[in-house]
Structure formats: C-alpha cells, structure tokens
PDB file of C-alpha atoms and ligand atoms in Angstrom:
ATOM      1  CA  UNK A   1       3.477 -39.118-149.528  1.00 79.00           C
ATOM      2  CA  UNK A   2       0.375 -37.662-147.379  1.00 89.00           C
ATOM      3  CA  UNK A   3       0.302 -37.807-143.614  1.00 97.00           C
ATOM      4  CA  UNK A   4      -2.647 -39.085-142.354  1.00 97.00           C
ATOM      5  CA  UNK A   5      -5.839 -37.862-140.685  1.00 97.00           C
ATOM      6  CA  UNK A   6      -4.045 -38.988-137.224  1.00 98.00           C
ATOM      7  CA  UNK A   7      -0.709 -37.562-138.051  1.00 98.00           C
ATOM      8  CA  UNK A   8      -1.967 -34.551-138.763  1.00 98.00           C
ATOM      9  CA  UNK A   9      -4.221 -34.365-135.218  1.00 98.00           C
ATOM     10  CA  UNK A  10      -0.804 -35.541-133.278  1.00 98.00           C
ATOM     11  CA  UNK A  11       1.318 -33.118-134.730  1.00 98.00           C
ATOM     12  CA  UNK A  12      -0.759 -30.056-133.822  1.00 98.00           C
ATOM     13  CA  UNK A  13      -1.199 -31.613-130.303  1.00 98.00           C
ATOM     14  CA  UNK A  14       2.543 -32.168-129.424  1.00 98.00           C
ATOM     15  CA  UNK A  15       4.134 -29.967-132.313  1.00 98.00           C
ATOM     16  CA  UNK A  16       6.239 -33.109-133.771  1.00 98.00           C
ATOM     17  CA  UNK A  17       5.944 -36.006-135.987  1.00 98.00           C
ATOM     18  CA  UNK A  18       8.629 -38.803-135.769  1.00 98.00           C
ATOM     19  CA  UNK A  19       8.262 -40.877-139.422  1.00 98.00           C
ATOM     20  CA  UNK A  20      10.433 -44.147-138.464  1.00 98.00           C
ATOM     21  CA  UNK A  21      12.881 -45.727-141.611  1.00 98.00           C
ATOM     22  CA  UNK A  22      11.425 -42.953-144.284  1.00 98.00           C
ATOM     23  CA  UNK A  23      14.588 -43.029-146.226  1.00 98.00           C
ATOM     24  CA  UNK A  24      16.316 -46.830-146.500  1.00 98.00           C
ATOM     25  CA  UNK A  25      19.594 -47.371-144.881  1.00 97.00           C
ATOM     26  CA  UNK A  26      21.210 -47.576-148.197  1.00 97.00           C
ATOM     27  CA  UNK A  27      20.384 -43.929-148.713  1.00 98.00           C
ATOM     28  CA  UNK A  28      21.059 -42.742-145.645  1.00 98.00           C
ATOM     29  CA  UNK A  29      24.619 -44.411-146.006  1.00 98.00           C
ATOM     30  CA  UNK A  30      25.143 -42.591-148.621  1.00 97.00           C
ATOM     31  CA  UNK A  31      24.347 -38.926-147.717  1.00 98.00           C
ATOM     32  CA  UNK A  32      26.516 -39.431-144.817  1.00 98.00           C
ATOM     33  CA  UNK A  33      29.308 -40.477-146.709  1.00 97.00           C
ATOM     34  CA  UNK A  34      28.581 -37.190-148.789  1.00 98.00           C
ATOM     35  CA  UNK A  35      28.509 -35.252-145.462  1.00 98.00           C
ATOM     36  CA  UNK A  36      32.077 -36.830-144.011  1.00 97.00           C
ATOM     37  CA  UNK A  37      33.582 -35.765-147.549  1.00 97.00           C
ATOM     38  CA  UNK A  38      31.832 -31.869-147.129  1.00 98.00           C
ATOM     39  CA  UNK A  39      33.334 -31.908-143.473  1.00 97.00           C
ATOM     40  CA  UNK A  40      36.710 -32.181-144.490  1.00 95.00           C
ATOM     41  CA  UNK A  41      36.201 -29.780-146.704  1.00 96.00           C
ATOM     42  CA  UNK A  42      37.748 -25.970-146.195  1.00 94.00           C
ATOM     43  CA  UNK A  43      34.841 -23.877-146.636  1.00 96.00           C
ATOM     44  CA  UNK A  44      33.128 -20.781-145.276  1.00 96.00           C
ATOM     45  CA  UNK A  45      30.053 -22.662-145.193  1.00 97.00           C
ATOM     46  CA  UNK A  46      31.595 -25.713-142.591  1.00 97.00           C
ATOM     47  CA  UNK A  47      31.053 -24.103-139.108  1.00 93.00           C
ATOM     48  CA  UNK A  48      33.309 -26.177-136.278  1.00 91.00           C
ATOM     49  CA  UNK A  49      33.380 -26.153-132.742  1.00 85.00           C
ATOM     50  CA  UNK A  50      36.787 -24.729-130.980  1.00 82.00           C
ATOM     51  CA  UNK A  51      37.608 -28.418-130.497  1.00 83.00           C
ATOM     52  CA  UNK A  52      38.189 -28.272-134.412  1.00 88.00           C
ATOM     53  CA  UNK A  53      35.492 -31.006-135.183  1.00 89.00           C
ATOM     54  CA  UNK A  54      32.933 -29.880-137.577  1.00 92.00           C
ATOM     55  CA  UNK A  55      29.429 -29.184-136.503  1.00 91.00           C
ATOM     56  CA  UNK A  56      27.688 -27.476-139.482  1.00 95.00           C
ATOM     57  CA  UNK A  57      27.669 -27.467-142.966  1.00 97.00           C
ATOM     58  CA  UNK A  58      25.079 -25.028-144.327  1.00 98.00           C
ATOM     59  CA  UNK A  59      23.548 -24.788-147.666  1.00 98.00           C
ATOM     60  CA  UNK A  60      25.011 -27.988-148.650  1.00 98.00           C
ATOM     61  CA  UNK A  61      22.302 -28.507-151.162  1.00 98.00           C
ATOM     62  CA  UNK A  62      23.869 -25.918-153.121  1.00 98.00           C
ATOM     63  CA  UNK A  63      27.237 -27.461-153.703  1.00 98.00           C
ATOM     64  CA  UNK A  64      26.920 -31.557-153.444  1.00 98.00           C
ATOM     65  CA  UNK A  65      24.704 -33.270-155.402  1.00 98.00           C
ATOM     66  CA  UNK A  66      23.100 -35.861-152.874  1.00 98.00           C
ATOM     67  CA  UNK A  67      21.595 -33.032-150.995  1.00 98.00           C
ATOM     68  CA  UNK A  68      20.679 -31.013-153.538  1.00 98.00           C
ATOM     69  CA  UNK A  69      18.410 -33.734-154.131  1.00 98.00           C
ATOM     70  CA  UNK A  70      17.613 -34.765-151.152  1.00 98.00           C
ATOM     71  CA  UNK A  71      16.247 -30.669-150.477  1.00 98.00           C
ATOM     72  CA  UNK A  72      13.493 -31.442-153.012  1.00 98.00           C
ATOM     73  CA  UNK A  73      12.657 -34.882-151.917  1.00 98.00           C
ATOM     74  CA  UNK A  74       9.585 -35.564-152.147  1.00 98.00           C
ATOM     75  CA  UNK A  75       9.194 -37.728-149.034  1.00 98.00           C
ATOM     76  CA  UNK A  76      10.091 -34.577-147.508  1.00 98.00           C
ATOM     77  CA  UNK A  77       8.379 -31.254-149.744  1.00 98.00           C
ATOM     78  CA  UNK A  78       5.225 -33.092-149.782  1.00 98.00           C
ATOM     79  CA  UNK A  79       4.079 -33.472-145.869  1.00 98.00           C
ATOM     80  CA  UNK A  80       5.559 -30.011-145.029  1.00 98.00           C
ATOM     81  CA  UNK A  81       3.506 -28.668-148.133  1.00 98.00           C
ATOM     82  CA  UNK A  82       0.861 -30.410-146.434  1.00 98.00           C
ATOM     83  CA  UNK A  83       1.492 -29.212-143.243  1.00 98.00           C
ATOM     84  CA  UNK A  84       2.254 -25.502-144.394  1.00 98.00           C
ATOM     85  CA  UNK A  85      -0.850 -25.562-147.250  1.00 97.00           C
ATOM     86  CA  UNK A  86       1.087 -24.100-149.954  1.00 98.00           C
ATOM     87  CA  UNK A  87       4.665 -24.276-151.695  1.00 98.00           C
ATOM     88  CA  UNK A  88       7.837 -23.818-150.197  1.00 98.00           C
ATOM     89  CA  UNK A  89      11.366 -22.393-150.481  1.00 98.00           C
ATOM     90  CA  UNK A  90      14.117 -23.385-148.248  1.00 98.00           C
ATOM     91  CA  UNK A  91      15.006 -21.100-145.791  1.00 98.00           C
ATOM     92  CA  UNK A  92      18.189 -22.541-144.366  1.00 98.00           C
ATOM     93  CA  UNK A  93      19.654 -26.070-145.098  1.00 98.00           C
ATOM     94  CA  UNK A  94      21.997 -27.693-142.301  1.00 98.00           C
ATOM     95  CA  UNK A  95      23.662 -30.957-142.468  1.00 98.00           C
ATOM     96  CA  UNK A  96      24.847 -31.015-138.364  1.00 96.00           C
ATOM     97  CA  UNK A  97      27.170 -33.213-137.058  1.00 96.00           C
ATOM     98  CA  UNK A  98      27.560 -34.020-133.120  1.00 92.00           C
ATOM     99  CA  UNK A  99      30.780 -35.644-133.225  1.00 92.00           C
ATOM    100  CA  UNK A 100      32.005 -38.495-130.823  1.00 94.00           C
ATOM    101  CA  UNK A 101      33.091 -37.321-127.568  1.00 92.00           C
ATOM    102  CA  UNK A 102      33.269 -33.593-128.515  1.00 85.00           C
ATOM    103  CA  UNK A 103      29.697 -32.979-129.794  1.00 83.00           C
ATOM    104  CA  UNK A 104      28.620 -29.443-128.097  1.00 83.00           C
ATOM    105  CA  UNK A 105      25.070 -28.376-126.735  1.00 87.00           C
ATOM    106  CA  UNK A 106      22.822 -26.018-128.306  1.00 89.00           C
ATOM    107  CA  UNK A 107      20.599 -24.442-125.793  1.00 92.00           C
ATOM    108  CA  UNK A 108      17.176 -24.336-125.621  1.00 95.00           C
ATOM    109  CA  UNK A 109      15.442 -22.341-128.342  1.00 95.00           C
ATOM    110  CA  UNK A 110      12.749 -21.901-131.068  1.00 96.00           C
ATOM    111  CA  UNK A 111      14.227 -21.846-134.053  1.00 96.00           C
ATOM    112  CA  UNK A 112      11.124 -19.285-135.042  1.00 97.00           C
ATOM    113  CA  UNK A 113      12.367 -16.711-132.235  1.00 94.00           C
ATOM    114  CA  UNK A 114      15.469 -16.489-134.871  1.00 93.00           C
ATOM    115  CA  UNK A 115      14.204 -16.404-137.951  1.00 97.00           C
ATOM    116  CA  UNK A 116      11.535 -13.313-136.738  1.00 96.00           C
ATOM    117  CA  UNK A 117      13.926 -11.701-135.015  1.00 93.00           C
ATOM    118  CA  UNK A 118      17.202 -12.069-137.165  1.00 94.00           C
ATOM    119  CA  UNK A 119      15.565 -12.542-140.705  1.00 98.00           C
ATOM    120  CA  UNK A 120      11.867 -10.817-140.109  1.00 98.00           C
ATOM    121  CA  UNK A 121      10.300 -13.930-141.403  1.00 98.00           C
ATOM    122  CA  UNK A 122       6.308 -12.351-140.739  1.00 98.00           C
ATOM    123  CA  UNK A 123       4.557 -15.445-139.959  1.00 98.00           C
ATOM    124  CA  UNK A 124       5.365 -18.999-138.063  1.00 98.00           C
ATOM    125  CA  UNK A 125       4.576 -20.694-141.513  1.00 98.00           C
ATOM    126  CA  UNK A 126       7.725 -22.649-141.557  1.00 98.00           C
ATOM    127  CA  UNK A 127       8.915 -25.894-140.132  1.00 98.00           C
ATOM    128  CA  UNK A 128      12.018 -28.039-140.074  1.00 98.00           C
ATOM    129  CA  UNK A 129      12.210 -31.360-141.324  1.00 98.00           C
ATOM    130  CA  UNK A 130      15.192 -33.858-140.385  1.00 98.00           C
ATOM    131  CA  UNK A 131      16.699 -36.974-141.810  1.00 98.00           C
ATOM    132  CA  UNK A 132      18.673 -39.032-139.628  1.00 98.00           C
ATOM    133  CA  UNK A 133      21.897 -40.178-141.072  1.00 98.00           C
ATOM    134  CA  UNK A 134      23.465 -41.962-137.588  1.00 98.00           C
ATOM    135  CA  UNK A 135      21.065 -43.954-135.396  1.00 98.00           C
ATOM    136  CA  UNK A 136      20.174 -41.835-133.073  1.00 98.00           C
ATOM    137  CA  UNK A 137      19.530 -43.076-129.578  1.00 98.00           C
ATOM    138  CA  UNK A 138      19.328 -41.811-126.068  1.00 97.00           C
ATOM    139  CA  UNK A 139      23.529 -42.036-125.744  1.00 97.00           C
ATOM    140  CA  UNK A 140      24.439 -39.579-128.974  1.00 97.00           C
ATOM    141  CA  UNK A 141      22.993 -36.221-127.863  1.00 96.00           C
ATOM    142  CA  UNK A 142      19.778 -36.700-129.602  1.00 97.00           C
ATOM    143  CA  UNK A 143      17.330 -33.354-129.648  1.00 98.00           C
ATOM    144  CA  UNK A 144      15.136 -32.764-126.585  1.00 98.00           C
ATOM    145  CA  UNK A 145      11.396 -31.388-127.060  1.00 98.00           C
ATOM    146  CA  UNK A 146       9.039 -29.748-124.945  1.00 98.00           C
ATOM    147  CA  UNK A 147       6.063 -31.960-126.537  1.00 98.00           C
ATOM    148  CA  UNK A 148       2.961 -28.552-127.002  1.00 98.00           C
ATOM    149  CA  UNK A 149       5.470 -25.915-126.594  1.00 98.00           C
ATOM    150  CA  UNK A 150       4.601 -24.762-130.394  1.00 98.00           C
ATOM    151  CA  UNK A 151       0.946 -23.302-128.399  1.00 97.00           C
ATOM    152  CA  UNK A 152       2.932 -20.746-126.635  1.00 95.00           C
ATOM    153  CA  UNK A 153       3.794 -18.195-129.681  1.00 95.00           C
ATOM    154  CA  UNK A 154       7.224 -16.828-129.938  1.00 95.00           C
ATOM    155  CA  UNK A 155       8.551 -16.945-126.185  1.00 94.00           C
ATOM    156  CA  UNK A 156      10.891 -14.534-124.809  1.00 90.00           C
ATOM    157  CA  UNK A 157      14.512 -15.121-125.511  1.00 89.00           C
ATOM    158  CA  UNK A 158      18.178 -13.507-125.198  1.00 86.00           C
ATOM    159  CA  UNK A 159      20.315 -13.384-127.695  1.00 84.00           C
ATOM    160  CA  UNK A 160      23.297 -15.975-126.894  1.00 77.00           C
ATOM    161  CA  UNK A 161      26.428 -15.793-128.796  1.00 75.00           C
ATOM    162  CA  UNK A 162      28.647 -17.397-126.404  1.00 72.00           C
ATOM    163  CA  UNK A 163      27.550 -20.981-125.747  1.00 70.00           C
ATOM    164  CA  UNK A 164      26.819 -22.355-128.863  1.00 67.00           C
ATOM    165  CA  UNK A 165      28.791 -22.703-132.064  1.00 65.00           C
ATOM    166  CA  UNK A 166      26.069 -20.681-133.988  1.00 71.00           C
ATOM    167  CA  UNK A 167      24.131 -17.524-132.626  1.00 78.00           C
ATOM    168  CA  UNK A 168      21.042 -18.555-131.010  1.00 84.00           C
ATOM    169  CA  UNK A 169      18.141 -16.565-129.516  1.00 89.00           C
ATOM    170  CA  UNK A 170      17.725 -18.818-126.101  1.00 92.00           C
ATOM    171  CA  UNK A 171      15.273 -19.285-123.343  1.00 93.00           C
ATOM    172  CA  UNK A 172      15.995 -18.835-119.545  1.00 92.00           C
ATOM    173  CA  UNK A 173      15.718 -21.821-117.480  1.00 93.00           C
ATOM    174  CA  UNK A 174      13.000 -20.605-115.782  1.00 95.00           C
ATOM    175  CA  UNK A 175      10.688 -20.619-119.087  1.00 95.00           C
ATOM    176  CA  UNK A 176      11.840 -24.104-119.687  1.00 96.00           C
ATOM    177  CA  UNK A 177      11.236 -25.364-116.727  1.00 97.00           C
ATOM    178  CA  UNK A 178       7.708 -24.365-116.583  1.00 96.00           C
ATOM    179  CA  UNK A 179       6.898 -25.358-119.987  1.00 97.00           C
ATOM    180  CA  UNK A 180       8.587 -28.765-119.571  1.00 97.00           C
ATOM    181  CA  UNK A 181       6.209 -28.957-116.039  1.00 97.00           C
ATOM    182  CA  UNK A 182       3.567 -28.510-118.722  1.00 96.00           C
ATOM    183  CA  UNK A 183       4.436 -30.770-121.561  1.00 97.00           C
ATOM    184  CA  UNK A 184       7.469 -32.958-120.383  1.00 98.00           C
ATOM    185  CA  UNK A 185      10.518 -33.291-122.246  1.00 98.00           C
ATOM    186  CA  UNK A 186      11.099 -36.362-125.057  1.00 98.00           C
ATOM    187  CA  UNK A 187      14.028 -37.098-127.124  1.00 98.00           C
ATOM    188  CA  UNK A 188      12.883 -38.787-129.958  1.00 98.00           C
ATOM    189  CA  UNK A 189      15.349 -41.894-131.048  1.00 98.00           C
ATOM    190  CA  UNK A 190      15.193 -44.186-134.364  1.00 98.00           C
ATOM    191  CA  UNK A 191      17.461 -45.705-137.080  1.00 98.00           C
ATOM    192  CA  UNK A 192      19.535 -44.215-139.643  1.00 98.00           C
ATOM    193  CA  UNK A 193      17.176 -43.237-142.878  1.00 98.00           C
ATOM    194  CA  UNK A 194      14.028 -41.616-140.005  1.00 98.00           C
ATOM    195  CA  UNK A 195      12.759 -38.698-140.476  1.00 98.00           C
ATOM    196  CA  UNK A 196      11.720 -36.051-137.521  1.00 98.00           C
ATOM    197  CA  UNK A 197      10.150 -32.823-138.489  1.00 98.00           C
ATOM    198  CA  UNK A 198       8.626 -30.656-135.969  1.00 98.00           C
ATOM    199  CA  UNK A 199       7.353 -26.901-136.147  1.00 98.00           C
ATOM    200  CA  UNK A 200       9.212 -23.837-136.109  1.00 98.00           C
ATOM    201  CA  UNK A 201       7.632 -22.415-132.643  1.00 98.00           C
ATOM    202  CA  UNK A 202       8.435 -25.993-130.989  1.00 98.00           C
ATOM    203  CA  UNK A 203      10.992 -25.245-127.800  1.00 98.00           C
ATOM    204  CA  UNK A 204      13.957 -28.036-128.381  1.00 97.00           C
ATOM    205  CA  UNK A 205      17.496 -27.839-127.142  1.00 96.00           C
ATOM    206  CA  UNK A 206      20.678 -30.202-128.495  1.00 94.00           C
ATOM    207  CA  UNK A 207      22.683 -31.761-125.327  1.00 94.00           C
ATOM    208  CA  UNK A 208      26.305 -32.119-125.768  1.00 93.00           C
ATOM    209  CA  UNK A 209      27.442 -35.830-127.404  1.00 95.00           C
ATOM    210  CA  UNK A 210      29.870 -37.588-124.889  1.00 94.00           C
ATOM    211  CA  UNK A 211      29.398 -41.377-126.819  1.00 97.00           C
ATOM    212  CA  UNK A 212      31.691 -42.575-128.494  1.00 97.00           C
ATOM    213  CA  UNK A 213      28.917 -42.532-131.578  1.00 97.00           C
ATOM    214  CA  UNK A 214      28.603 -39.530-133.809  1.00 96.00           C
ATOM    215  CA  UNK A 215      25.108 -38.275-134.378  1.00 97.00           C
ATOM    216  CA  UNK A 216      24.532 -36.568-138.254  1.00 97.00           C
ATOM    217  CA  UNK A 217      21.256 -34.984-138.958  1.00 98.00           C
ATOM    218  CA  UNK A 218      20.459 -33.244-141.622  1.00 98.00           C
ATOM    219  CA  UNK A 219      17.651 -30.205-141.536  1.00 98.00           C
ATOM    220  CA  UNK A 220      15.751 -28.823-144.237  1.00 98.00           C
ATOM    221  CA  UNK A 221      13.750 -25.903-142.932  1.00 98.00           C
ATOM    222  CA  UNK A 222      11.360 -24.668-145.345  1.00 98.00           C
ATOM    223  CA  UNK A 223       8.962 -21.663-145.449  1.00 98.00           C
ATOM    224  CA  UNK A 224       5.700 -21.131-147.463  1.00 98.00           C
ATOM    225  CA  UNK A 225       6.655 -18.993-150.171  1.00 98.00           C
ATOM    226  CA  UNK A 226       4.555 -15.722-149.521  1.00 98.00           C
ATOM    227  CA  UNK A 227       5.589 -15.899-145.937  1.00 98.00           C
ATOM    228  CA  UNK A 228       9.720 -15.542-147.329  1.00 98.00           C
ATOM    229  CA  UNK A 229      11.654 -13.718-144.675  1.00 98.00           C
ATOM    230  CA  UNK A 230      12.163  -9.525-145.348  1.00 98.00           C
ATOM    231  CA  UNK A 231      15.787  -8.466-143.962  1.00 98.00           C
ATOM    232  CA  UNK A 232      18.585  -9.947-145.025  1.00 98.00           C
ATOM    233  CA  UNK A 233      20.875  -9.598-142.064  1.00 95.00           C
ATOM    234  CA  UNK A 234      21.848 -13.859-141.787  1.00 95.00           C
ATOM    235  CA  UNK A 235      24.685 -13.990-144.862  1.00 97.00           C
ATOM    236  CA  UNK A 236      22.629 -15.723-147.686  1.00 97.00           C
ATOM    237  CA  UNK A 237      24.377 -18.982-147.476  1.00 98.00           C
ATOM    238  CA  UNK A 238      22.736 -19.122-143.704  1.00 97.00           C
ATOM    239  CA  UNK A 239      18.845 -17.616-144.536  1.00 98.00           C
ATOM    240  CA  UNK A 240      18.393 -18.288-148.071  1.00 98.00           C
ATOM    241  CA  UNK A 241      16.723 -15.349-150.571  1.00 97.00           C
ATOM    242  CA  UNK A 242      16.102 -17.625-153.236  1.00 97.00           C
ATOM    243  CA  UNK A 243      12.191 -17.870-152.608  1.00 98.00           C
ATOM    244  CA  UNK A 244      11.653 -19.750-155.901  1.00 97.00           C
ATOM    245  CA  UNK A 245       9.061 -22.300-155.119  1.00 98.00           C
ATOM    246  CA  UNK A 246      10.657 -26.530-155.061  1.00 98.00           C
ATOM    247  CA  UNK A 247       9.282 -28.332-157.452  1.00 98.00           C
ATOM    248  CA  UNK A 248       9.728 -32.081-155.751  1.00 98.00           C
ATOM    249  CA  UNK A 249      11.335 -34.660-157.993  1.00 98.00           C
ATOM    250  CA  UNK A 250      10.748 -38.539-158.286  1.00 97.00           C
ATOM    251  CA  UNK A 251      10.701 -40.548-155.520  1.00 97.00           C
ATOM    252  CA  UNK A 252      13.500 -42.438-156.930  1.00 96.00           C
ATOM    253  CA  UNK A 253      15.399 -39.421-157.124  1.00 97.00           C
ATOM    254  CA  UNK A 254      18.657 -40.824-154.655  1.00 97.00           C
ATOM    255  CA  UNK A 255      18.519 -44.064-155.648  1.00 94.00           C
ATOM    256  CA  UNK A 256      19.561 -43.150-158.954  1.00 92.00           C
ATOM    257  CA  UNK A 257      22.447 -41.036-157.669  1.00 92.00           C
ATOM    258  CA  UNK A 258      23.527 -44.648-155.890  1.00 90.00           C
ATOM    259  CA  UNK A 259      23.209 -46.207-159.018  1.00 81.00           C
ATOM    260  CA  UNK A 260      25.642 -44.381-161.445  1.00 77.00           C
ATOM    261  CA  UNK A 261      27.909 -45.650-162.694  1.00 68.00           C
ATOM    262  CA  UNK A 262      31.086 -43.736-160.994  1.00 62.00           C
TER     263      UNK A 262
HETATM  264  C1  SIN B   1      21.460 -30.072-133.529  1.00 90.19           C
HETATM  265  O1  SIN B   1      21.436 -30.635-134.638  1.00 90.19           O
HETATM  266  O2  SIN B   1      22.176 -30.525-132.651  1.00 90.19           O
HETATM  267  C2  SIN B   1      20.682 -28.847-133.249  1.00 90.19           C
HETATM  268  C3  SIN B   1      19.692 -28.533-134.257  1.00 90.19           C
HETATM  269  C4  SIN B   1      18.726 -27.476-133.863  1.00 90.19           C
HETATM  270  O3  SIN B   1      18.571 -27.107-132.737  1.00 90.19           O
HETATM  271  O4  SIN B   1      18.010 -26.963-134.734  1.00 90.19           O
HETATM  272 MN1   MN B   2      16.869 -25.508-133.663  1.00 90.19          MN
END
C-alpha cells in the first residue's frame, strides 16, 4: 500500500495521517480478543494502573501470534517505509488499553523527547503507527494532537514519573498552550480496524476514559534501521535492540490466522 501524492503533502503539514477502516472489523475483532486474553495475563510485560486495570502490554508481538503478525503488516511497514525512506525495526510495540471508567491520562508529550533522551535514538527518523481495535470516538479518551507541532524539533520537557502509569518526558502547560494557539488541538475518531499514525516529534496527550466504552489501540513505533537507538537504559522488552530490518508479509497475513482451523 503507497500513500498518495496528497497524503504525503498533509502529513508533513499537520504531522498525522488518519487511514479510516484499513484493517476490516473482522480483524480488528480478533486482535482484541488476543489483547483481552494478554491482559489477564501475569506478566512483567502487562503494565496496570493502581486501579488494577491493565493499561499496557508491551512487546506483545513477541509472545502472541496475532501481533506478531500484525508488527510486519504490510498495510502498516509499507507507508512508514515510505514515510521514513528506508527499512525499519521496531522500536517499541504497545497494545494500550483505556479501560471503562478507570482509563488514566497520559500527559502531553513527544514520544521523540523519550526515545532521545532515554534511549539516544540520534535522529527523529521514527514514527508510530496505530490500529484501532475499539471505535474510538470523542467519549473514550481518544488521543489529542497539536495538528504542526512535529515543526517545532524536540521541545523542552520534564521528566514525569508520577502522573502517568509509564515514565514520560512531559511538556508544561505553558508550551502547550501556545502551540495549541498555533495549530489547535484535534482528536482524531473512527471505527474499529482504522489506522492513525503520526510522527515521532508530533505533541499529543491521552485524556483519562470516564465512558463506559473501553478504548484499545495498538502502536507499532518503528525506526529506520541506521537511525537504531545507542543506550540501552529502557529494559529491552520496552526499547527493542533487535534492529534486524521487517521483512513485511502477505497482505493476507491475519486473515489466515482467522481461518485455522482451531
Ligand atoms: C494512549 O494510548 O493512551 C497513549 C499513547 C501515547 O501517548 O503514545
Ligand atoms: Mn505517545
């Protein structure tokens, strides 16, 4: 799959690309019946908020089968490769829940501003890409941009390990607010089976899910390979040091998985 000349202009203007229905509903069904199975799992790797409810399970292509394959999708490895001109490993893998009523914030970040300053990734030459497993609308806490942000470099940050389930490098509201005076703010919505991927610089934040709807997305954030981070403070489960390039499979790759016999 190649994004278009227009995609390609509107995703260097506002720093986002929202691809509606990418993955059928079928599939998505699936890999979030794979993620409610990993969440009641008891493993270092399923991070949960102090309510109990489970928020993150990293590198869950490396022990389920689904998202293995989904991490080397092609509908996914191919725009980013695209995007990034060249091949890429995945830096981190997240499969994040925001759970009905108890769904916590994240605060308002670039996920770049970690990955330089925690994992000394040189360059900005990675991006996330997400598939929505829930509909997400405006009730289930979905991610808020600041639409251009991903102009502004790396933007000063603190280091917040307090407010979030997961260590964060965070802005002050006073940078928000004045990029958000520049660009707005958008929360970009769609069906189960959509795909959102927006750059690694882009300033987002994750508002706290009071619905009675949970909201599961799953992130693939990949990195051109020469550009692989350098310290390996993160544990590897979190920042990856496998840098060995994905080679994308078929298209047809999770419909098979539906399709075995069980
Ligand atoms: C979320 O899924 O709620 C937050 C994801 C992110 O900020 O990268
Ligand atoms: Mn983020």
């Amino acid at each position: 799959m190649k994004l278009t000349e227009q995609q390609l202009e509107q995703f260097d203007r506002e720093g986002y690309l929202f691809l509606p229905n990418l993955f059928s509903a079928e599939e998505a069904a699936f890999l979030k019946g794979e993620a409610e199975a990993i969440y009641q799992m008891d493993r270092k790797e399923v991070w949960r908020e102090t309510s109990g409810v489970a928020r993150t399970a990293f590198a869950a292509h490396t022990y389920n089968e689904g998202f293995r394959r989904l991490g080397s999708h092609p509908r996914l490895i191919d725009p980013v490769e695209q995007l990034l001109d060249g091949k890429v490993y995945m830096h981190q893998y997240k499969v994040n829940a925001k759970a009905p009523f108890d769904g916590a914030v994240w605060q308002w970040h670039q996920d770049y501003g970690t990955w330089k300053r925690d994992d000394e990734m040189p360059e900005p030459r990675a991006m996330n890409i997400s598939v929505f497993l829930d509909d997400v609308t405006a009730a289930n806490g979905p991610l808020l941009f600041i639409p251009g942000s991903h102009k502004q470099g790396v933007v000063k940050a603190g280091h917040d390990l307090e407010t979030t389930s997961y260590p964060l490098w965070t802005l002050d509201r006073e940078t928000v607010t004045e990029l958000a005076e520049q660009g707005g703010c958008v929360a970009p919505t769609g069906s189960a089976g959509s795909v959102l991927l927006f750059s690694s610089l882009l300033v987002h934040a994750s508002p706290p899910n009071i619905s009675p709807f949970g909201r599961t997305i799953v992130y693939l954030s990949l990195c051109e390979t020469s550009n692989h981070i350098r310290a390996f403070n993160r544990e590897e489960w979190i920042a990856h040091r496998d840098f060995t390039p994905i080679q994308a499979l078929d298209d047809d790759c999770l419909q098979e998985l539906l399709h075995e016999p069980a």
